Short mmCIF file of C-alpha atoms and ligand atoms in Angstrom, two decimals:
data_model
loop_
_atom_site.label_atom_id
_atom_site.label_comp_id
_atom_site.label_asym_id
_atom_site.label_seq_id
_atom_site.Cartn_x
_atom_site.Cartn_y
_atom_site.Cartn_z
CA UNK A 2 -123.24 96.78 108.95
CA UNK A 3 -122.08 94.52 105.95
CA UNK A 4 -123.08 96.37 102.59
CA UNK A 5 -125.47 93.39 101.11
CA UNK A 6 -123.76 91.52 98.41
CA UNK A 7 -125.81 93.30 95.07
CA UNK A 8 -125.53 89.70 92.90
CA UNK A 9 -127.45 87.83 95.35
CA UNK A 10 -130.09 90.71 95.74
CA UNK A 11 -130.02 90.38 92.04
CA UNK A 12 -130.53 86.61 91.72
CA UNK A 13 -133.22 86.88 94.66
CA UNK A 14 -135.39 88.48 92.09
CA UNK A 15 -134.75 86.42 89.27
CA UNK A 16 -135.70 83.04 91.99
CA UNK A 17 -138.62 84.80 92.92
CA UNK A 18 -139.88 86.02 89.84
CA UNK A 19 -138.81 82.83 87.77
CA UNK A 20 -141.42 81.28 90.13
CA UNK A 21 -144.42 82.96 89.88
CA UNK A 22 -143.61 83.05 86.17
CA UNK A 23 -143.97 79.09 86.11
CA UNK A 24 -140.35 78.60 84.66
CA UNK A 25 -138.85 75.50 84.91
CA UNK A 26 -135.70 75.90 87.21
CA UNK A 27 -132.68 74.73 84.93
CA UNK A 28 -134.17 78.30 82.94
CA UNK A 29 -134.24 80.05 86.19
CA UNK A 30 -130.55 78.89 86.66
CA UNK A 31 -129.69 79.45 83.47
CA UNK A 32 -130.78 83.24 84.06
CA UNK A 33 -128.95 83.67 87.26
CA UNK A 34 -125.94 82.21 85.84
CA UNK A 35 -123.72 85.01 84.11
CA UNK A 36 -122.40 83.86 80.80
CA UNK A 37 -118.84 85.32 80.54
CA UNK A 38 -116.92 86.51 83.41
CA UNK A 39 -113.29 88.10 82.13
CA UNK A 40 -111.25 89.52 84.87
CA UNK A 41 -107.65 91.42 84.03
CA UNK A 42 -104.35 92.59 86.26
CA UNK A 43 -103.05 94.66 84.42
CA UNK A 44 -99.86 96.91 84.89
CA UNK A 45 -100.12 100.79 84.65
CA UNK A 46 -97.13 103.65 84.41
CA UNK A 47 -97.87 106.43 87.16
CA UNK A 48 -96.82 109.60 86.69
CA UNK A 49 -94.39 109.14 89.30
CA UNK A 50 -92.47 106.49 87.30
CA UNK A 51 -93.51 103.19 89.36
CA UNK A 52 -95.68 100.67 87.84
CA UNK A 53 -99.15 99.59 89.91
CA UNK A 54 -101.36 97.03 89.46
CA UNK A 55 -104.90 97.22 88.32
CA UNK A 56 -107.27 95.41 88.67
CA UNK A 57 -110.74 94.93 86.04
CA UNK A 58 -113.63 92.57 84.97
CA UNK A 59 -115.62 92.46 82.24
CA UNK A 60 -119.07 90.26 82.38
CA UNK A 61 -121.16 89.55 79.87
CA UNK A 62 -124.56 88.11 81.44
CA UNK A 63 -126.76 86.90 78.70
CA UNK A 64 -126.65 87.39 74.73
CA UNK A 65 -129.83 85.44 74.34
CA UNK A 66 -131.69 88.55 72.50
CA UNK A 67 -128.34 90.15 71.16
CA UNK A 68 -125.09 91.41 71.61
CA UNK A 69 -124.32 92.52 75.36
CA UNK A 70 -124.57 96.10 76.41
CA UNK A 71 -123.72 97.43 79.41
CA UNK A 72 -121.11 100.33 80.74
CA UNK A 73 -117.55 100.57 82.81
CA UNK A 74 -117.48 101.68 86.33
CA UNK A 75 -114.41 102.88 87.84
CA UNK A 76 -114.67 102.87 91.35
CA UNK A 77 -112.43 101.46 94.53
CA UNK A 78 -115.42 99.47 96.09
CA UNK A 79 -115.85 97.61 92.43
CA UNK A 80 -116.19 94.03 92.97
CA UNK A 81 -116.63 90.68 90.48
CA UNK A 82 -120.10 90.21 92.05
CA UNK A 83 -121.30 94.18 92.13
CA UNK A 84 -120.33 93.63 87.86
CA UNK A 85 -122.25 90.58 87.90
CA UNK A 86 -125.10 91.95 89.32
CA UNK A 87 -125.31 95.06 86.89
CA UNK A 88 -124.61 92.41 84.58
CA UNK A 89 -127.57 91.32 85.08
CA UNK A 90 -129.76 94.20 85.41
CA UNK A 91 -128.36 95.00 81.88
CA UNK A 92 -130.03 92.28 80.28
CA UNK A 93 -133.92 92.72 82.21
CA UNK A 94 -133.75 96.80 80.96
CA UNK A 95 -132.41 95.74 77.41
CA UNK A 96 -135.82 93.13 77.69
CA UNK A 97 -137.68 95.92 79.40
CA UNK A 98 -137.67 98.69 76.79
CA UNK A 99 -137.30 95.91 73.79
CA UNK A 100 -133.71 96.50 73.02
CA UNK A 101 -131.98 93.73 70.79
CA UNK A 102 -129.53 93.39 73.63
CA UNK A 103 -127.84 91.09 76.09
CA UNK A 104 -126.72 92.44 79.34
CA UNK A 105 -122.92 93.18 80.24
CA UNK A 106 -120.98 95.57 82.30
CA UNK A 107 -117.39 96.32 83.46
CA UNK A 108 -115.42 97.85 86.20
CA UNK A 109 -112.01 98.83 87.18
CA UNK A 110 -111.04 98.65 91.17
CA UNK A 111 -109.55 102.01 91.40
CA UNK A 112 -110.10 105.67 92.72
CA UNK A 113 -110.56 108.17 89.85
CA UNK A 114 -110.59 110.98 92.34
CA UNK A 115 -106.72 110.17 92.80
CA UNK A 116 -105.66 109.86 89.33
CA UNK A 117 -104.12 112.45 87.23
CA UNK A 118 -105.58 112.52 83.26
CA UNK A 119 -102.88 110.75 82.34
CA UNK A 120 -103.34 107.96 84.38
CA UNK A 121 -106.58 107.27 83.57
CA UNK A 122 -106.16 107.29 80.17
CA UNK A 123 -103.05 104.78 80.55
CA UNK A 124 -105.50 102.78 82.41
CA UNK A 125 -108.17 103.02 80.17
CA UNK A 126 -106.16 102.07 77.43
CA UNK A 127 -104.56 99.13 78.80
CA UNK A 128 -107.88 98.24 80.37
CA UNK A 129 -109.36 98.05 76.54
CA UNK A 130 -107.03 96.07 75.36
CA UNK A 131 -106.87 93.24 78.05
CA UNK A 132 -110.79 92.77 77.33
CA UNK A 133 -110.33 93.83 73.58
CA UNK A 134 -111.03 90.05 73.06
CA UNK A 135 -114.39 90.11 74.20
CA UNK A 136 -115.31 93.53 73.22
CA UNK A 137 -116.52 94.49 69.74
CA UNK A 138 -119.82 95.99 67.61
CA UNK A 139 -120.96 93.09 67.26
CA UNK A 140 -120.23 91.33 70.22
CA UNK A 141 -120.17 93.61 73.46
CA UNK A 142 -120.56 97.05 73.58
CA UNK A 143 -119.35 99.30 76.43
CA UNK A 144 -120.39 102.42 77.74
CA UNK A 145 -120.38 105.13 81.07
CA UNK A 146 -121.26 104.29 83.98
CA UNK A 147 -120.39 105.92 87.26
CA UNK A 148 -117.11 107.75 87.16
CA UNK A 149 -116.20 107.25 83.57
CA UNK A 150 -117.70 109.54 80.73
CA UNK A 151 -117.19 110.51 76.64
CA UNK A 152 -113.56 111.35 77.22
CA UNK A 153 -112.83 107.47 78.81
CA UNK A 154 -115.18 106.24 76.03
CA UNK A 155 -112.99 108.33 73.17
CA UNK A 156 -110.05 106.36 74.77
CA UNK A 157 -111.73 102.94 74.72
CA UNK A 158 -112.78 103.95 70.45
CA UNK A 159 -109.32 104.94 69.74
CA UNK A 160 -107.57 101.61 71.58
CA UNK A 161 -109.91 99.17 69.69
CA UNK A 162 -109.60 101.20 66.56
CA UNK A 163 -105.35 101.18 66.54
CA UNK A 164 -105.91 97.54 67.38
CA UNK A 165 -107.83 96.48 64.21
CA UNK A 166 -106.44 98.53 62.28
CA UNK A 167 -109.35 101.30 61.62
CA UNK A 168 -112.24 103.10 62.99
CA UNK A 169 -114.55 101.68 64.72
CA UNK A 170 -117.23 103.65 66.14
CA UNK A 171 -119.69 101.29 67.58
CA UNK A 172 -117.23 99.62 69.69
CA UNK A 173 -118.89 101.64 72.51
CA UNK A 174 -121.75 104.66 72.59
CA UNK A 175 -121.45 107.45 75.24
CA UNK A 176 -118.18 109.03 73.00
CA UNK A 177 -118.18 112.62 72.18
CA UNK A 178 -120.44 113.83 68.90
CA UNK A 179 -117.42 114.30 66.98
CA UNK A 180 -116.45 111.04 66.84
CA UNK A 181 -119.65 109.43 66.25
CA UNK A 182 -121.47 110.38 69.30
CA UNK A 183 -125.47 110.62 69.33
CA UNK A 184 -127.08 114.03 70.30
CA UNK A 185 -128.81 113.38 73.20
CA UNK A 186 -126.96 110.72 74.57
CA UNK A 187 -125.23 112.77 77.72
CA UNK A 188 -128.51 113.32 79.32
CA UNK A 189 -130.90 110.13 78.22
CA UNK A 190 -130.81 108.62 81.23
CA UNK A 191 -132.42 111.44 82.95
CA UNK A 192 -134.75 111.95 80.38
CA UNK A 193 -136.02 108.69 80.44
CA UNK A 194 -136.02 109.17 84.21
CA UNK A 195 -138.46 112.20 83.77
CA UNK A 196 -140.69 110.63 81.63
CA UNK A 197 -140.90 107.86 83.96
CA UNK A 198 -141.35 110.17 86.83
CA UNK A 199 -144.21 112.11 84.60
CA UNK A 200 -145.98 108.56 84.12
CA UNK A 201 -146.17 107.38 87.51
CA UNK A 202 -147.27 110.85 88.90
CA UNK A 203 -149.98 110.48 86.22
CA UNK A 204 -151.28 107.14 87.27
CA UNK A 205 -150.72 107.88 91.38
CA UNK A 206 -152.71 110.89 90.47
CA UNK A 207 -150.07 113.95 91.47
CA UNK A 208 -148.90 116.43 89.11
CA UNK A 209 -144.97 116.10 88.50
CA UNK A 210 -145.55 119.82 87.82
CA UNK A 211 -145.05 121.21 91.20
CA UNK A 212 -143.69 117.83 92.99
CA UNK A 213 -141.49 117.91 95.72
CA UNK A 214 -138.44 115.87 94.69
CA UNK A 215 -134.56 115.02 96.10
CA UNK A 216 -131.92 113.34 94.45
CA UNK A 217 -129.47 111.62 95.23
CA UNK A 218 -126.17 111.93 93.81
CA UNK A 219 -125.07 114.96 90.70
CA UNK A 220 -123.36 112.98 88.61
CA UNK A 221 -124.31 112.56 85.05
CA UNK A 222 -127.91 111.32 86.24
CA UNK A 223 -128.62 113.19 89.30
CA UNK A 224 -127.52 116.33 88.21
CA UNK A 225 -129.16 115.94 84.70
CA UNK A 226 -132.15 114.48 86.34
CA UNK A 227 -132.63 117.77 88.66
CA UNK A 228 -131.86 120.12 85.71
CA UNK A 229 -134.86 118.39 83.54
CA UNK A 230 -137.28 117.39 86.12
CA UNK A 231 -137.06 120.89 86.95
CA UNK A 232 -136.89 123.33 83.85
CA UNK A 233 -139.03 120.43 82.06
CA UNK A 234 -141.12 119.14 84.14
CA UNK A 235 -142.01 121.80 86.18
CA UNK A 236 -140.87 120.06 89.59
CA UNK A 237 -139.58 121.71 92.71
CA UNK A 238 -135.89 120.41 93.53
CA UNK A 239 -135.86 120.52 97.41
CA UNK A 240 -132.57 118.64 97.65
CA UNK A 241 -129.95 117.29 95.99
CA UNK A 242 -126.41 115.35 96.94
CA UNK A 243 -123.04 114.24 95.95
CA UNK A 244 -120.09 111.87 97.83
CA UNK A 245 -119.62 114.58 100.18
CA UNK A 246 -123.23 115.35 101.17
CA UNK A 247 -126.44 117.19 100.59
CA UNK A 248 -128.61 120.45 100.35
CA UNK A 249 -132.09 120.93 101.48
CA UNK A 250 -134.42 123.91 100.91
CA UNK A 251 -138.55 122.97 101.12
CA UNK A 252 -138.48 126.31 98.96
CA UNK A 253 -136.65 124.46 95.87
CA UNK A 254 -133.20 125.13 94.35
CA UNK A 255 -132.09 126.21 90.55
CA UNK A 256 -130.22 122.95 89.41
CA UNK A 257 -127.91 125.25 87.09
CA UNK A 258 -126.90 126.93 89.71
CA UNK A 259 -125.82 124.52 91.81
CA UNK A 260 -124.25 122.62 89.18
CA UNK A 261 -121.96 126.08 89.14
CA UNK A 262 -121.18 126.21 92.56
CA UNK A 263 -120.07 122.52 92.52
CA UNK A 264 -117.79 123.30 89.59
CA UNK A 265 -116.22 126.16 91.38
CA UNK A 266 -115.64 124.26 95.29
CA UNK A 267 -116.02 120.96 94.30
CA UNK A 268 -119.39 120.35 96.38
CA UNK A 269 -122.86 120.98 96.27
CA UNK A 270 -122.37 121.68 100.15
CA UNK A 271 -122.41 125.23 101.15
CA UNK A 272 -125.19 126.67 98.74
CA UNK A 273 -126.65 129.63 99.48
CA UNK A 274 -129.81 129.44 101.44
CA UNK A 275 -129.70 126.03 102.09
CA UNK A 276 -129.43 123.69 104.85
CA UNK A 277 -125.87 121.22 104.50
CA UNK A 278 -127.48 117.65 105.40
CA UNK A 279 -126.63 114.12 105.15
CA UNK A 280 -126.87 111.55 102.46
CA UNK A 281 -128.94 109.38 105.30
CA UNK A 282 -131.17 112.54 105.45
CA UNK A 283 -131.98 113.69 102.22
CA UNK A 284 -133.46 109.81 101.25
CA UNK A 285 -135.86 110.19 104.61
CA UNK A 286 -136.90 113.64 103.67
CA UNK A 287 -140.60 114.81 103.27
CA UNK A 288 -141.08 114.76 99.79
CA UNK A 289 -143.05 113.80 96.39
CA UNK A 290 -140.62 112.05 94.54
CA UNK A 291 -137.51 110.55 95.45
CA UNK A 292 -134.70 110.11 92.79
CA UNK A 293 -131.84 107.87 93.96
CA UNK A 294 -128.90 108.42 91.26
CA UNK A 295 -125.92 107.27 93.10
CA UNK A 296 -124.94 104.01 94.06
CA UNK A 297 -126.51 100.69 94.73
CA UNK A 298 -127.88 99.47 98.28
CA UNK A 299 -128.95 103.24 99.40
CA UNK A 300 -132.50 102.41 100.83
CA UNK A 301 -132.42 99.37 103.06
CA UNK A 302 -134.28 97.46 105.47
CA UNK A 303 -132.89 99.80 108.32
CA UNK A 304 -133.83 103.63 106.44
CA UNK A 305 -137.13 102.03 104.50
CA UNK A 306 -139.32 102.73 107.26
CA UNK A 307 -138.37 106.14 107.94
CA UNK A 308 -138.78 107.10 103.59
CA UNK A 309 -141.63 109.12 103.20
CA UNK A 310 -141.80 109.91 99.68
CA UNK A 311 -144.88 108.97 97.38
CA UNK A 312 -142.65 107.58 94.67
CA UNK A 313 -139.42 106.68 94.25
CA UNK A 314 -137.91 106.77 90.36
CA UNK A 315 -134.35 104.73 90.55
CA UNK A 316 -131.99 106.56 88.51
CA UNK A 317 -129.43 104.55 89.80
CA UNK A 318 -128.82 100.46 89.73
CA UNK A 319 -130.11 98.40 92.43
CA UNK A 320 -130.52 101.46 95.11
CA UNK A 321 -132.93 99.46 97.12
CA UNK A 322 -132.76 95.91 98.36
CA UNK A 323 -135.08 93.03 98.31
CA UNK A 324 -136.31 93.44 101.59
CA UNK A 325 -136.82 97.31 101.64
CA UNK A 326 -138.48 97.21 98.61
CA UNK A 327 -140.98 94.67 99.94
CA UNK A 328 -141.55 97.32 102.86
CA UNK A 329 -141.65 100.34 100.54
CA UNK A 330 -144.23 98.05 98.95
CA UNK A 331 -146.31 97.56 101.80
CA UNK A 332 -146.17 100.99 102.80
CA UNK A 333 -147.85 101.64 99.34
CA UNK A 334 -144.86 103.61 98.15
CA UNK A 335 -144.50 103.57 93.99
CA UNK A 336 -140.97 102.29 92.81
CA UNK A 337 -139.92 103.14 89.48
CA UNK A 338 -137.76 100.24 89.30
CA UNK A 339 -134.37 100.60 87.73
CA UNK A 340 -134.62 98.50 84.79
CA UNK A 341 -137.23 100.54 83.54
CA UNK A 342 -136.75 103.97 85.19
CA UNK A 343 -133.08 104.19 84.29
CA UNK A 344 -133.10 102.68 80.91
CA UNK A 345 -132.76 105.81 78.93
CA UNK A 346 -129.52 105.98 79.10
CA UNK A 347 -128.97 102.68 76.99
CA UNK A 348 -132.03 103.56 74.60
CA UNK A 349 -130.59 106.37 73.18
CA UNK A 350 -126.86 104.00 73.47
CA UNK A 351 -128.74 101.86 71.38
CA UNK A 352 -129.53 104.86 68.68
CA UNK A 353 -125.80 105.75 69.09
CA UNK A 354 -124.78 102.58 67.49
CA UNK A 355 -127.65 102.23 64.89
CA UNK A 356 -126.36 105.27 63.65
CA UNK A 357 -122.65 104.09 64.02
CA UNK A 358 -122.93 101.35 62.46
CA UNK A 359 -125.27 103.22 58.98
CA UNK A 360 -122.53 106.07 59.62
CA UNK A 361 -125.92 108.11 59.28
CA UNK A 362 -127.00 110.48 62.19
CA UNK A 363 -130.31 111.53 63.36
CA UNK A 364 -131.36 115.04 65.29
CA UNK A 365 -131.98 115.77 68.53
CA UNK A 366 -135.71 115.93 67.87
CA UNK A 367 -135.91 112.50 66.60
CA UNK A 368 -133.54 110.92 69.56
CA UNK A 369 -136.29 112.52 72.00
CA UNK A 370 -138.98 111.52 69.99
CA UNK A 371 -138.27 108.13 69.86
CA UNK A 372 -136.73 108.28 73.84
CA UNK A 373 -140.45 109.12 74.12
CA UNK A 374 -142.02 106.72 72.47
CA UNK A 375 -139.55 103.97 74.08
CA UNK A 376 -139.70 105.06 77.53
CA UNK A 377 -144.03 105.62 77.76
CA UNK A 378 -144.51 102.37 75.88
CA UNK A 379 -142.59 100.04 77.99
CA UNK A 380 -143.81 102.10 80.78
CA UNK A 381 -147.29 101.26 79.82
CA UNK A 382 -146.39 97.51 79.40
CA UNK A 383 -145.12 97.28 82.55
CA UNK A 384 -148.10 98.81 84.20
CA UNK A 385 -150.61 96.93 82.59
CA UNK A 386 -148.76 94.08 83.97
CA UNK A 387 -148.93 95.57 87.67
CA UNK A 388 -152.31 96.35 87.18
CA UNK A 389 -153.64 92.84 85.69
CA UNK A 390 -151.54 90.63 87.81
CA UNK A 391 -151.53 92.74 90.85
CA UNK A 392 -148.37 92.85 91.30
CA UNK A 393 -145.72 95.78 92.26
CA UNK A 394 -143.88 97.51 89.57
CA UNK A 395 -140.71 95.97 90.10
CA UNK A 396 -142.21 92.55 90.07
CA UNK A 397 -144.19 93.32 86.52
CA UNK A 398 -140.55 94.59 85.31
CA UNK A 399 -139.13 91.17 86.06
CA UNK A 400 -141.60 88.97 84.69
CA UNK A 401 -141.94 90.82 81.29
CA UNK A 402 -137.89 91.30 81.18
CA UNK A 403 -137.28 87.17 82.08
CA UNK A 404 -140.71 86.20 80.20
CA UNK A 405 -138.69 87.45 77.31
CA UNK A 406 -135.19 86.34 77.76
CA UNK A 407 -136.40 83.00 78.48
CA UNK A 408 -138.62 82.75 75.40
CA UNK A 409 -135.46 83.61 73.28
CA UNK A 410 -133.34 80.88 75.00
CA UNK A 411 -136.50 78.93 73.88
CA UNK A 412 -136.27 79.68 70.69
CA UNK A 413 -132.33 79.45 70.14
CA UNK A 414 -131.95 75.82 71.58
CA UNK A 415 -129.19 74.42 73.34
CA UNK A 416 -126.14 74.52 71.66
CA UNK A 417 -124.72 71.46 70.53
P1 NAD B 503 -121.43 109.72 87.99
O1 NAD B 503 -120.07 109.24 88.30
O2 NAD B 503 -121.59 110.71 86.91
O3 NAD B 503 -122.09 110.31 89.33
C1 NAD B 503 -122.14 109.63 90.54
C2 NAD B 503 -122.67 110.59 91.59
O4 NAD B 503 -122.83 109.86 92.82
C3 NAD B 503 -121.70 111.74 91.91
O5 NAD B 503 -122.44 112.92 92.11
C4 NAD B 503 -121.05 111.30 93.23
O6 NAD B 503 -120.63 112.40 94.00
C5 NAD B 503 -122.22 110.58 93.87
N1 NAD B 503 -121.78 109.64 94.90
C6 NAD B 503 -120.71 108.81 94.88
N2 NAD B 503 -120.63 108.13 96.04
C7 NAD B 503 -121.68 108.54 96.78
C8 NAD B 503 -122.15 108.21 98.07
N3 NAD B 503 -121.52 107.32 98.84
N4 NAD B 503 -123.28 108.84 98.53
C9 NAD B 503 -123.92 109.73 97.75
N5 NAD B 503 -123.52 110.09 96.52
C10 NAD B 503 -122.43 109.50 96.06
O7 NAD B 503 -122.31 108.41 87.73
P2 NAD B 503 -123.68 108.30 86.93
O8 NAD B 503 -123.37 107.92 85.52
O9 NAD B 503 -124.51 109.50 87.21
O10 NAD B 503 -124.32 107.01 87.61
C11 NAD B 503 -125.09 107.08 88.80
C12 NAD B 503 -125.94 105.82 88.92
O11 NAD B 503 -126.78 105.72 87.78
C13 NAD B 503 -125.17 104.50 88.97
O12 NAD B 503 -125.89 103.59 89.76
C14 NAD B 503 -125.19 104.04 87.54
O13 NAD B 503 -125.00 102.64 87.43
C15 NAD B 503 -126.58 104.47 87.16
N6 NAD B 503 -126.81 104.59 85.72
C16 NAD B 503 -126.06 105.44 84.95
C17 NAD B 503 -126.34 105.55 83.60
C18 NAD B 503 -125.60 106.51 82.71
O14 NAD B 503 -126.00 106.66 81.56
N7 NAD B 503 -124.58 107.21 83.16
C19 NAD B 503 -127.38 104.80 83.03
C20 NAD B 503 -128.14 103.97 83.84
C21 NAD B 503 -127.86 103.89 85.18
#
């Protein structure tokens, strides 16, 4: 089966959404159409002596509302389109949760699992610096994504700093605390995840205290979504997964102590008193609450009818595709969608560079206070939306996120 291409499931939403929403269609091209697209080959020293070639992108989608946001992925199956795509998604969760952002995102063909420190700092660094002239505070701000983390966002700090000559914190959020990192930051994703999850258990009626839930992936999401859905929220973790496969006990597992046995063999496979299963079987399993917090295209039109959980809370970008969502839909499933459930993780981004760029930090109290506040409100906006135009979640996502951008592209003209 081909993987489906994750820009045109992204544009399929923006067409379909820009629609019902009225908009003329040189605005619904003019959101489809990323703004920037930057792609490097760049040479890298191995530790073996030879040089290799990388290749990297950098795409800024829309900077309508703001600067763009959006983080770096390193991974071998990185593509122009998969960066457009989360591109894209950047800018509808920035408009979501009422960030003063555009959308961007990066990525770096290449196979972190087979890379020595050094390497990936060498790559990092040169990486940086190829899209240095795009990148800035005020201009496009990096940050994690899926196999990169505060040590590759140090890197990225220190290259832009040495080239301008001095520090410059907000050049990216997701960096360590000592160099101006926000508390909080490292598991805000999967807090905003949880409050999601607590929301739409409260309006479906179930208690998230209790719930049955398996995630996919224990990463930075997954793994911090299992340890606070569970010691938090009072949920029951009945599986969880990584690249090399999953766990499943119906009685629940302790997250921490999973997360121990990984560190020590490399796998969550082989847990005590669990059952090893597939990636394919943990997303059809019997349960509550399903947490997707790997990769894209996950649940598709081939698994969807066989998912039986009551509501699925994307952790990760663009897990399910247009046409399994439409059956999930149908089948009266709840999706969290992405741009909302997952859009912690930039929230408290966005604190991380308010407080970069006042060089004045705030406590972890406040950065989960306001998390809160964020995360229920645009929750409740987006539900009033579902409720009043009878629409699915995803759907009232879109047409508050492009109701938005469009209105500032309003606003701002055409330039000349
Ligand atoms: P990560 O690199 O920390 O973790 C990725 C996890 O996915 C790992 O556990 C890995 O083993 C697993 N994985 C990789 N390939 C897999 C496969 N084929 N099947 C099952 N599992 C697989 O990345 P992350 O930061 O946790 O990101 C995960 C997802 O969440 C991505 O879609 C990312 O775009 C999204 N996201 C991340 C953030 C963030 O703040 N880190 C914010 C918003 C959205």
């Amino acid at each position: 089966m081909v993987a489906p291409n994750p820009f045109v499931s992204a544009k399929e939403h923006v067409d379909r959404v820009g629609k019902l929403l009225g908009l003329e269609d040189c605005v619904i091209e003019m959101l489809k159409s990323p703004r920037r697209e930057l792609g490097v080959n760049f040479p890298v020293k191995m530790d073996n002596g030879c040089i290799r070639i990388f290749s990297g992108y950098r795409v800024q989608h829309n900077s309508a509302r703001g600067p763009c946001k959006g983080g770096i992925r390193y991974h071998p199956n990185v593509t122009l389109d998969e960066v457009r795509a989360l591109a894209m998604w950047m800018t509808w969760k920035c408009a979501v949760v009422g960030l003063p952002y555009g959308g961007a995102k990066g990525g770096v063909i290449c196979n972190p699992k087979e890379l020595s420190k050094g390497e990936l700092e060498r790559i990092t660094r040169r990486y940086t610096s190829e899209i240095s002239i795009i990148i800035g505070p005020q201009m496009d701000i990096p940050a994690p994504d899926v196999y990169t983390d505060a040590q590759t966002m140090a890197w990225i700090m220190d290259t832009y700093s040495m080239g301008v000559g001095y520090s410059v914190p907000g050049v990216v959020t997701g960096k360590p605390i000592e160099i101006g990192g926000s508390k909080g930051r490292e598991e805000a994703t999967s807090r905003g995840v949880m409050y999601i999850a607590q929301e739409a258990a409260r309006v479906k009626g179930m208690d998230l205290k209790g719930a049955r839930v398996a995630i996919q992936g224990f990463g930075n999401v997954g793994w911090n979504a299992a340890r606070l859905l569970h010691q938090e929220g009072g949920a029951k973790i009945i599986a969880v997964s990584d690249s090399s496969g999953g766990i499943y006990n119906e009685k629940g597992l302790d997250p921490l102590s999973v997360s121990e046995h990984k560190k020590k063999t490399g796998s969550v496979q082989n847990y005590q008193r669990t059952r090893n299963i597939t990636n394919e079987e943990l997303l059809e399993l019997d349960c509550d609450i399903l947490v997707p917090a790997a990769l894209e295209n996950v649940i598709t039109k081939e698994n969807a009818p066989r998912i039986k959980a009551k509501i699925i809370v994307e952790g990760a970008n663009g897990p399910t595709t247009p046409e399994a969502d439409r059956m999930l839909s149908d089948k009266g499933i709840m999706i969290m969608p992405d741009i909302l459930a997952n859009a912690g993780g930039v929230t408290v981004s966005y604190f991380e560079w308010v407080q970069d760029l006042q060089f004045f930090f705030w406590t972890t109290d406040q950065i989960k206070e306001r998390l809160k506040e964020i995360m229920t409100n645009a929750f409740a906006r987006v539900h009033e939306v579902a409720e009043s135009k009878k629409v699915d979640h995803r759907t009232a996502a879109y047409m508050l996120a492009l109701k938005e951008v469009a209105r500032a592209f309003e606003l701002r003209g055409v330039y000349p």
